[in-house]
Short mmCIF file of C-alpha atoms in Angstrom, two decimals:
data_model
loop_
_atom_site.label_atom_id
_atom_site.label_comp_id
_atom_site.label_asym_id
_atom_site.label_seq_id
_atom_site.Cartn_x
_atom_site.Cartn_y
_atom_site.Cartn_z
CA MET A 673 6.82 21.06 15.94
CA TYR A 674 3.72 19.17 14.80
CA ILE A 675 3.58 18.05 11.17
CA SER A 676 0.53 16.18 9.91
CA GLU A 677 1.00 12.73 8.40
CA GLU A 678 -0.57 13.96 5.18
CA THR A 679 2.07 16.70 4.88
CA ILE A 680 4.89 14.27 5.65
CA ASN A 681 3.60 11.85 3.00
CA GLU A 682 3.28 14.67 0.45
CA ILE A 683 6.87 15.79 1.08
CA ARG A 684 8.13 12.20 0.91
CA GLU A 685 6.34 11.60 -2.39
CA LYS A 686 7.72 14.79 -3.96
CA ASN A 687 11.33 14.19 -2.89
CA ASP A 688 12.82 11.34 -4.88
CA ILE A 689 15.55 9.85 -2.70
CA VAL A 690 18.00 9.46 -5.60
CA ASP A 691 17.64 13.13 -6.53
CA VAL A 692 18.09 14.23 -2.92
CA ILE A 693 21.09 12.04 -2.09
CA SER A 694 22.73 12.91 -5.42
CA GLY A 695 23.07 16.42 -4.02
CA TYR A 696 25.34 15.02 -1.29
CA VAL A 697 26.89 11.86 -2.74
CA LYS A 698 28.08 11.03 -6.25
CA LEU A 699 25.97 8.05 -7.29
CA LYS A 700 26.44 5.61 -10.13
CA LYS A 701 23.66 3.35 -11.37
CA GLN A 702 24.35 -0.38 -11.21
CA GLY A 703 21.42 -2.53 -12.25
CA SER A 704 18.25 -1.21 -10.64
CA ASN A 705 20.07 0.56 -7.76
CA TYR A 706 22.56 3.40 -7.29
CA PHE A 707 25.90 3.13 -5.48
CA GLY A 708 28.39 5.59 -4.05
CA ILE A 709 30.94 6.20 -1.30
CA CYS A 710 29.20 6.26 2.07
CA PRO A 711 29.17 9.75 3.65
CA PHE A 712 28.84 8.32 7.16
CA HIS A 713 32.12 6.44 7.46
CA THR A 714 35.50 6.26 5.74
CA GLU A 715 35.68 3.79 2.90
CA LYS A 716 37.25 3.31 -0.52
CA SER A 717 34.75 0.90 -2.08
CA ALA A 718 31.23 2.02 -2.94
CA SER A 719 29.11 0.13 -0.41
CA PHE A 720 26.45 2.83 -0.08
CA CYS A 721 23.30 1.72 -1.95
CA VAL A 722 20.22 3.79 -2.83
CA SER A 723 17.06 2.06 -4.07
CA GLN A 724 14.76 4.23 -6.15
CA SER A 725 11.98 1.65 -6.19
CA LYS A 726 12.00 1.28 -2.40
CA GLN A 727 12.92 4.92 -1.73
CA MET A 728 15.46 3.69 0.83
CA PHE A 729 19.23 3.83 1.35
CA LYS A 730 21.53 1.29 2.96
CA CYS A 731 25.27 1.16 3.60
CA PHE A 732 26.64 -2.36 3.68
CA GLY A 733 29.77 -1.08 5.40
CA CYS A 734 28.49 0.83 8.44
CA ASP A 735 24.93 -0.56 8.35
CA LYS A 736 23.23 2.83 8.31
CA GLY A 737 19.96 2.95 6.39
CA GLY A 738 16.58 4.57 6.13
CA ASN A 739 14.46 6.88 4.00
CA VAL A 740 14.97 10.36 2.60
CA PHE A 741 14.15 12.01 5.94
CA SER A 742 16.58 9.90 7.95
CA PHE A 743 19.35 10.53 5.41
CA VAL A 744 19.01 14.33 5.58
CA SER A 745 18.61 14.20 9.37
CA GLU A 746 21.79 12.13 9.75
CA TYR A 747 23.87 13.99 7.18
CA GLU A 748 22.89 17.49 8.31
CA ASN A 749 22.83 16.50 12.00
CA ILE A 750 19.32 17.89 12.43
CA THR A 751 16.11 16.55 13.96
CA PHE A 752 13.43 14.70 12.02
CA PRO A 753 11.02 17.69 11.98
CA GLU A 754 13.87 19.92 10.77
CA ALA A 755 14.63 17.44 7.99
CA VAL A 756 10.97 17.37 6.97
CA LYS A 757 10.89 21.17 6.92
CA GLN A 758 14.07 21.37 4.83
CA LEU A 759 12.79 18.84 2.29
CA GLY A 760 9.42 20.59 2.26
CA GLU A 761 11.11 23.84 1.29
CA ARG A 762 12.97 21.97 -1.44
CA VAL A 763 9.69 21.05 -3.18
CA GLY A 764 7.66 24.10 -2.24
CA VAL A 765 5.55 22.60 0.55
CA THR A 766 5.06 25.08 3.38
CA ILE A 767 4.94 23.72 6.92
CA THR A 768 3.17 25.67 9.63
CA GLN A 769 4.72 25.15 13.05
CA ARG A 770 2.07 24.56 15.69
CA GLU A 771 0.75 22.06 18.17
CA PRO A 772 -1.81 19.51 16.93
CA ASP A 773 -5.38 20.40 17.73
CA GLU A 774 -7.84 17.94 19.23
CA ARG A 775 -9.27 16.98 15.83
CA GLU A 776 -5.82 16.09 14.49
CA LYS A 777 -5.01 14.08 17.61
CA ARG A 778 -8.27 12.14 17.24
CA GLU A 779 -7.64 11.55 13.53
CA LYS A 780 -4.11 10.27 14.16
CA SER A 781 -5.41 7.93 16.84
CA LEU A 782 -8.23 6.76 14.53
CA ARG A 783 -5.81 6.07 11.68
CA ALA A 784 -3.68 3.88 13.94
CA ARG A 785 -6.76 2.00 15.18
CA LEU A 786 -8.10 1.40 11.67
CA ILE A 787 -4.77 0.08 10.40
CA SER A 788 -4.65 -2.28 13.38
CA LEU A 789 -8.29 -3.33 12.85
CA ASN A 790 -7.71 -4.04 9.15
CA LYS A 791 -4.72 -6.21 10.02
CA GLU A 792 -6.92 -8.26 12.35
CA ALA A 793 -9.65 -8.51 9.71
CA ALA A 794 -7.15 -9.61 7.03
CA THR A 795 -5.82 -12.29 9.37
CA TYR A 796 -9.36 -13.48 10.10
CA TYR A 797 -10.26 -13.73 6.40
CA TYR A 798 -6.94 -15.48 5.70
CA PHE A 799 -7.68 -18.31 8.12
CA ARG A 800 -11.33 -18.62 7.02
CA LEU A 801 -10.02 -19.47 3.54
CA ARG A 802 -8.05 -22.35 5.01
CA ASP A 803 -10.13 -23.73 7.88
CA LYS A 804 -12.27 -25.95 5.60
CA PRO A 805 -10.69 -27.71 2.61
CA ASP A 806 -13.94 -27.68 0.61
CA ASN A 807 -15.09 -24.08 1.10
CA ALA A 808 -16.25 -22.06 -1.91
CA GLY A 809 -13.44 -19.52 -1.64
CA LEU A 810 -10.64 -22.06 -1.72
CA ARG A 811 -12.28 -23.92 -4.60
CA TYR A 812 -12.54 -20.64 -6.54
CA PHE A 813 -8.86 -19.80 -6.20
CA ILE A 814 -7.75 -23.37 -6.96
CA ASN A 815 -9.98 -23.44 -10.05
CA ARG A 816 -8.33 -20.19 -11.14
CA GLY A 817 -5.01 -22.01 -11.00
CA LEU A 818 -3.52 -20.29 -7.95
CA SER A 819 -0.96 -22.11 -5.83
CA GLU A 820 -0.93 -22.01 -2.03
CA GLU A 821 2.29 -19.99 -2.25
CA THR A 822 0.58 -17.34 -4.38
CA MET A 823 -2.49 -17.23 -2.12
CA SER A 824 -0.25 -16.69 0.91
CA LYS A 825 1.92 -14.13 -0.88
CA PHE A 826 -1.10 -11.89 -1.49
CA GLY A 827 -2.77 -12.70 1.84
CA LEU A 828 -5.92 -13.91 0.07
CA GLY A 829 -8.90 -14.76 2.25
CA PHE A 830 -12.56 -15.71 2.36
CA ALA A 831 -15.66 -14.25 4.00
CA PRO A 832 -18.29 -17.02 4.37
CA VAL A 833 -22.02 -16.31 4.37
CA LYS A 834 -21.87 -16.39 8.16
CA SER A 835 -18.40 -15.05 8.80
CA GLY A 836 -18.27 -14.01 12.44
CA LEU A 837 -15.83 -11.18 11.81
CA ILE A 838 -17.78 -8.59 13.80
CA ALA A 839 -17.90 -10.81 16.89
CA GLU A 840 -14.18 -11.53 16.53
CA LEU A 841 -13.28 -7.83 16.29
CA LYS A 842 -15.48 -6.99 19.28
CA LYS A 843 -13.63 -9.61 21.31
CA LYS A 844 -10.40 -7.80 20.43
CA GLY A 845 -11.80 -4.50 21.71
CA TYR A 846 -12.87 -2.72 18.51
CA THR A 847 -16.06 -0.68 18.57
CA ASP A 848 -18.98 -0.56 16.15
CA GLU A 849 -17.90 2.96 15.16
CA GLU A 850 -14.37 1.79 14.33
CA MET A 851 -15.66 -1.11 12.22
CA LEU A 852 -17.91 1.29 10.31
CA ALA A 853 -15.05 3.76 9.88
CA ALA A 854 -12.78 1.01 8.52
CA GLY A 855 -15.46 -0.11 6.07
CA VAL A 856 -15.55 -3.77 7.16
CA ALA A 857 -19.09 -3.28 8.51
CA VAL A 858 -22.22 -1.41 7.42
CA HIS A 859 -25.32 -0.34 9.30
CA ASN A 860 -28.46 -2.20 8.25
CA GLU A 861 -31.80 -0.82 9.47
CA LYS A 862 -33.25 -4.31 9.80
CA TYR A 863 -30.26 -6.21 11.21
CA GLY A 864 -28.16 -3.46 12.77
CA LEU A 865 -24.40 -3.77 12.36
CA SER A 866 -23.68 -6.18 9.49
CA GLU A 867 -20.54 -7.34 7.74
CA LYS A 868 -19.81 -5.61 4.45
CA PHE A 869 -18.15 -8.67 2.94
CA TRP A 870 -19.85 -12.07 2.99
CA ASN A 871 -19.85 -14.98 0.56
CA ARG A 872 -16.83 -13.41 -1.14
CA VAL A 873 -13.17 -14.19 -1.67
CA ILE A 874 -11.11 -11.39 -0.14
CA PHE A 875 -8.21 -9.43 -1.61
CA PRO A 876 -6.43 -7.33 1.06
CA ILE A 877 -5.32 -3.98 -0.38
CA MET A 878 -1.97 -2.87 1.02
CA ASP A 879 0.15 0.25 0.78
CA VAL A 880 3.82 0.12 -0.20
CA ARG A 881 4.71 -0.53 3.45
CA GLY A 882 2.53 -3.62 3.56
CA ARG A 883 -0.17 -2.11 5.77
CA VAL A 884 -3.72 -3.25 5.00
CA LEU A 885 -5.75 -0.18 4.01
CA GLY A 886 -8.90 -1.88 2.72
CA PHE A 887 -10.31 -4.91 0.95
CA GLY A 888 -11.73 -6.06 -2.33
CA GLY A 889 -14.21 -8.93 -2.48
CA ARG A 890 -15.47 -11.08 -5.36
CA VAL A 891 -18.85 -12.70 -4.86
CA MET A 892 -19.20 -16.47 -5.04
CA GLY A 893 -21.83 -17.33 -7.64
CA GLU A 894 -23.95 -14.87 -9.58
CA GLY A 895 -24.60 -12.24 -6.90
CA LYS A 896 -24.30 -8.51 -7.50
CA PRO A 897 -22.09 -6.59 -7.50
CA LYS A 898 -19.49 -9.00 -8.78
CA TYR A 899 -16.67 -7.02 -7.14
CA LEU A 900 -17.08 -4.96 -3.99
CA ASN A 901 -14.40 -2.66 -2.58
CA SER A 902 -13.95 -0.98 0.78
CA PRO A 903 -15.29 2.57 0.81
CA GLU A 904 -12.94 5.54 0.96
CA THR A 905 -11.78 6.01 4.56
CA VAL A 906 -9.27 8.16 6.43
CA ILE A 907 -6.59 5.58 5.53
CA PHE A 908 -7.81 4.39 2.12
CA GLU A 909 -7.94 6.48 -1.06
CA LYS A 910 -8.28 4.51 -4.28
CA ARG A 911 -6.70 7.20 -6.43
CA LYS A 912 -3.50 7.05 -4.38
CA ASN A 913 -2.95 3.30 -4.24
CA LEU A 914 -2.12 0.53 -6.69
CA TYR A 915 -2.89 -3.11 -6.00
CA GLY A 916 0.23 -5.26 -5.79
CA LEU A 917 2.65 -2.32 -5.52
CA ASN A 918 3.90 -3.53 -2.13
CA ILE A 919 5.33 -6.57 -3.96
CA ALA A 920 6.10 -5.02 -7.35
CA ARG A 921 8.28 -2.32 -5.74
CA ASN A 922 10.81 -5.07 -4.98
CA SER A 923 10.94 -6.24 -8.59
CA HIS A 924 14.25 -5.70 -10.36
CA LYS A 925 12.56 -4.88 -13.67
CA ASP A 926 12.95 -1.47 -15.33
CA HIS A 927 9.20 -1.15 -15.90
CA LEU A 928 5.79 -1.84 -14.37
CA ILE A 929 2.89 -3.70 -15.98
CA LEU A 930 -0.44 -2.02 -15.34
CA CYS A 931 -3.39 -4.43 -15.37
CA GLU A 932 -7.12 -3.97 -14.80
CA GLY A 933 -7.93 -6.13 -11.78
CA TYR A 934 -6.82 -8.16 -8.78
CA MET A 935 -6.77 -11.55 -10.49
CA ASP A 936 -4.88 -10.15 -13.49
CA VAL A 937 -2.11 -8.95 -11.15
CA ILE A 938 -2.01 -12.17 -9.15
CA ALA A 939 -1.91 -14.38 -12.26
CA MET A 940 0.89 -12.25 -13.71
CA HIS A 941 2.94 -12.56 -10.53
CA GLN A 942 2.44 -16.32 -10.40
CA ALA A 943 3.66 -16.51 -14.01
CA GLY A 944 6.84 -14.66 -13.04
CA PHE A 945 5.88 -11.08 -13.90
CA ASP A 946 6.32 -9.66 -10.41
CA GLN A 947 6.23 -6.08 -11.74
CA ALA A 948 2.43 -6.16 -12.30
CA VAL A 949 0.06 -3.76 -10.51
CA ALA A 950 -3.53 -2.54 -10.97
CA SER A 951 -5.59 0.52 -10.15
CA LEU A 952 -8.43 -0.09 -7.70
CA GLY A 953 -11.54 0.12 -9.80
CA THR A 954 -10.70 3.63 -10.96
CA ALA A 955 -9.16 5.11 -14.07
CA LEU A 956 -5.46 5.92 -13.91
CA THR A 957 -4.99 9.15 -11.93
CA MET A 958 -2.21 11.71 -11.71
CA ASP A 959 -1.52 10.41 -8.19
CA HIS A 960 -0.96 6.95 -9.66
CA VAL A 961 1.36 8.43 -12.29
CA ARG A 962 3.42 10.24 -9.66
CA ILE A 963 3.81 7.04 -7.64
CA VAL A 964 4.85 5.04 -10.70
CA ALA A 965 7.22 7.75 -11.98
CA ARG A 966 9.26 7.56 -8.78
CA MET A 967 9.93 3.87 -9.46
CA VAL A 968 10.24 3.41 -13.22
CA LYS A 969 10.22 5.38 -16.46
CA LYS A 970 8.35 2.81 -18.54
CA VAL A 971 4.88 1.28 -18.08
CA LEU A 972 3.22 -1.47 -20.12
CA LEU A 973 -0.59 -1.29 -20.22
CA ILE A 974 -2.31 -4.67 -20.35
CA TYR A 975 -6.04 -3.99 -20.29
CA ASP A 976 -8.95 -6.04 -21.59
CA SER A 977 -9.33 -6.03 -25.37
CA ASP A 978 -13.02 -5.08 -25.32
CA ASN A 979 -14.17 -1.54 -26.14
CA ALA A 980 -14.13 -0.46 -22.50
CA GLY A 981 -10.60 -1.81 -22.04
CA VAL A 982 -9.30 -0.13 -25.19
CA SER A 983 -10.87 3.21 -24.13
CA ALA A 984 -9.36 2.91 -20.66
CA ALA A 985 -5.93 2.15 -22.11
CA LEU A 986 -6.08 5.18 -24.39
CA ARG A 987 -7.09 7.44 -21.50
CA ALA A 988 -4.26 6.05 -19.37
#
């Protein structure tokens, strides 16, 4: 049975792991997690832990763990596709059983290549920030009060005026088409393939699993635009991602703090507020709300106090 990644993600997002496992195991909330008697081995103490923020389960007795699909698969003794189908029926998502067509095979392969390419690009930008102690990017972050620990935590980087990223990616076997599809390069009629980000500090944008989906870049100096984001790609949709969520999901707070931009989130984390996230240059969407609602029931909005910020807060 072939099930598209989009369908699997939709079913995962609509099936809260606490709600699902509560149908099999009696859970009791302790702190930010839920505990119960493990259904996979005999025990008297509640060593079976379910994390709503991570959407994962773990038994500290028998060491079994995983996500909502692996729990249902293990408990019901069914295959992964059967578990996906069962959970799809639970939330009203219909799955059509068929073999993937050529387009779907190509798209799956492209997604894997772009995620790999973005990881290489993020690594390249990361080391460009650190290869010269007096570069503009490093000075910018230091002047903003960021520590080396914070810069490393968020994978911050730098794209110099003459970066060399395209040549580096070509050496690793990536094609012009893949670089364009990932959004790290653009086609310029005068110069041909050119880097999208140059003379900018780089903010890698990651999903909750820590995979780099795209980038944000702030220009050094007075260039325009001040902030430049990756375009929408087959792996990157702004309305479905929140900056910093890959870190904030591990916070033990009962709420999230929703900020306006990258530096707001980073500064909040450095100050100890590791529950801060931000939308990616878009207004708050229903997709954002669904993601947040699976983790917490309370959100604090900390937007700018100008008219635009107040309007955005009211809309959110």
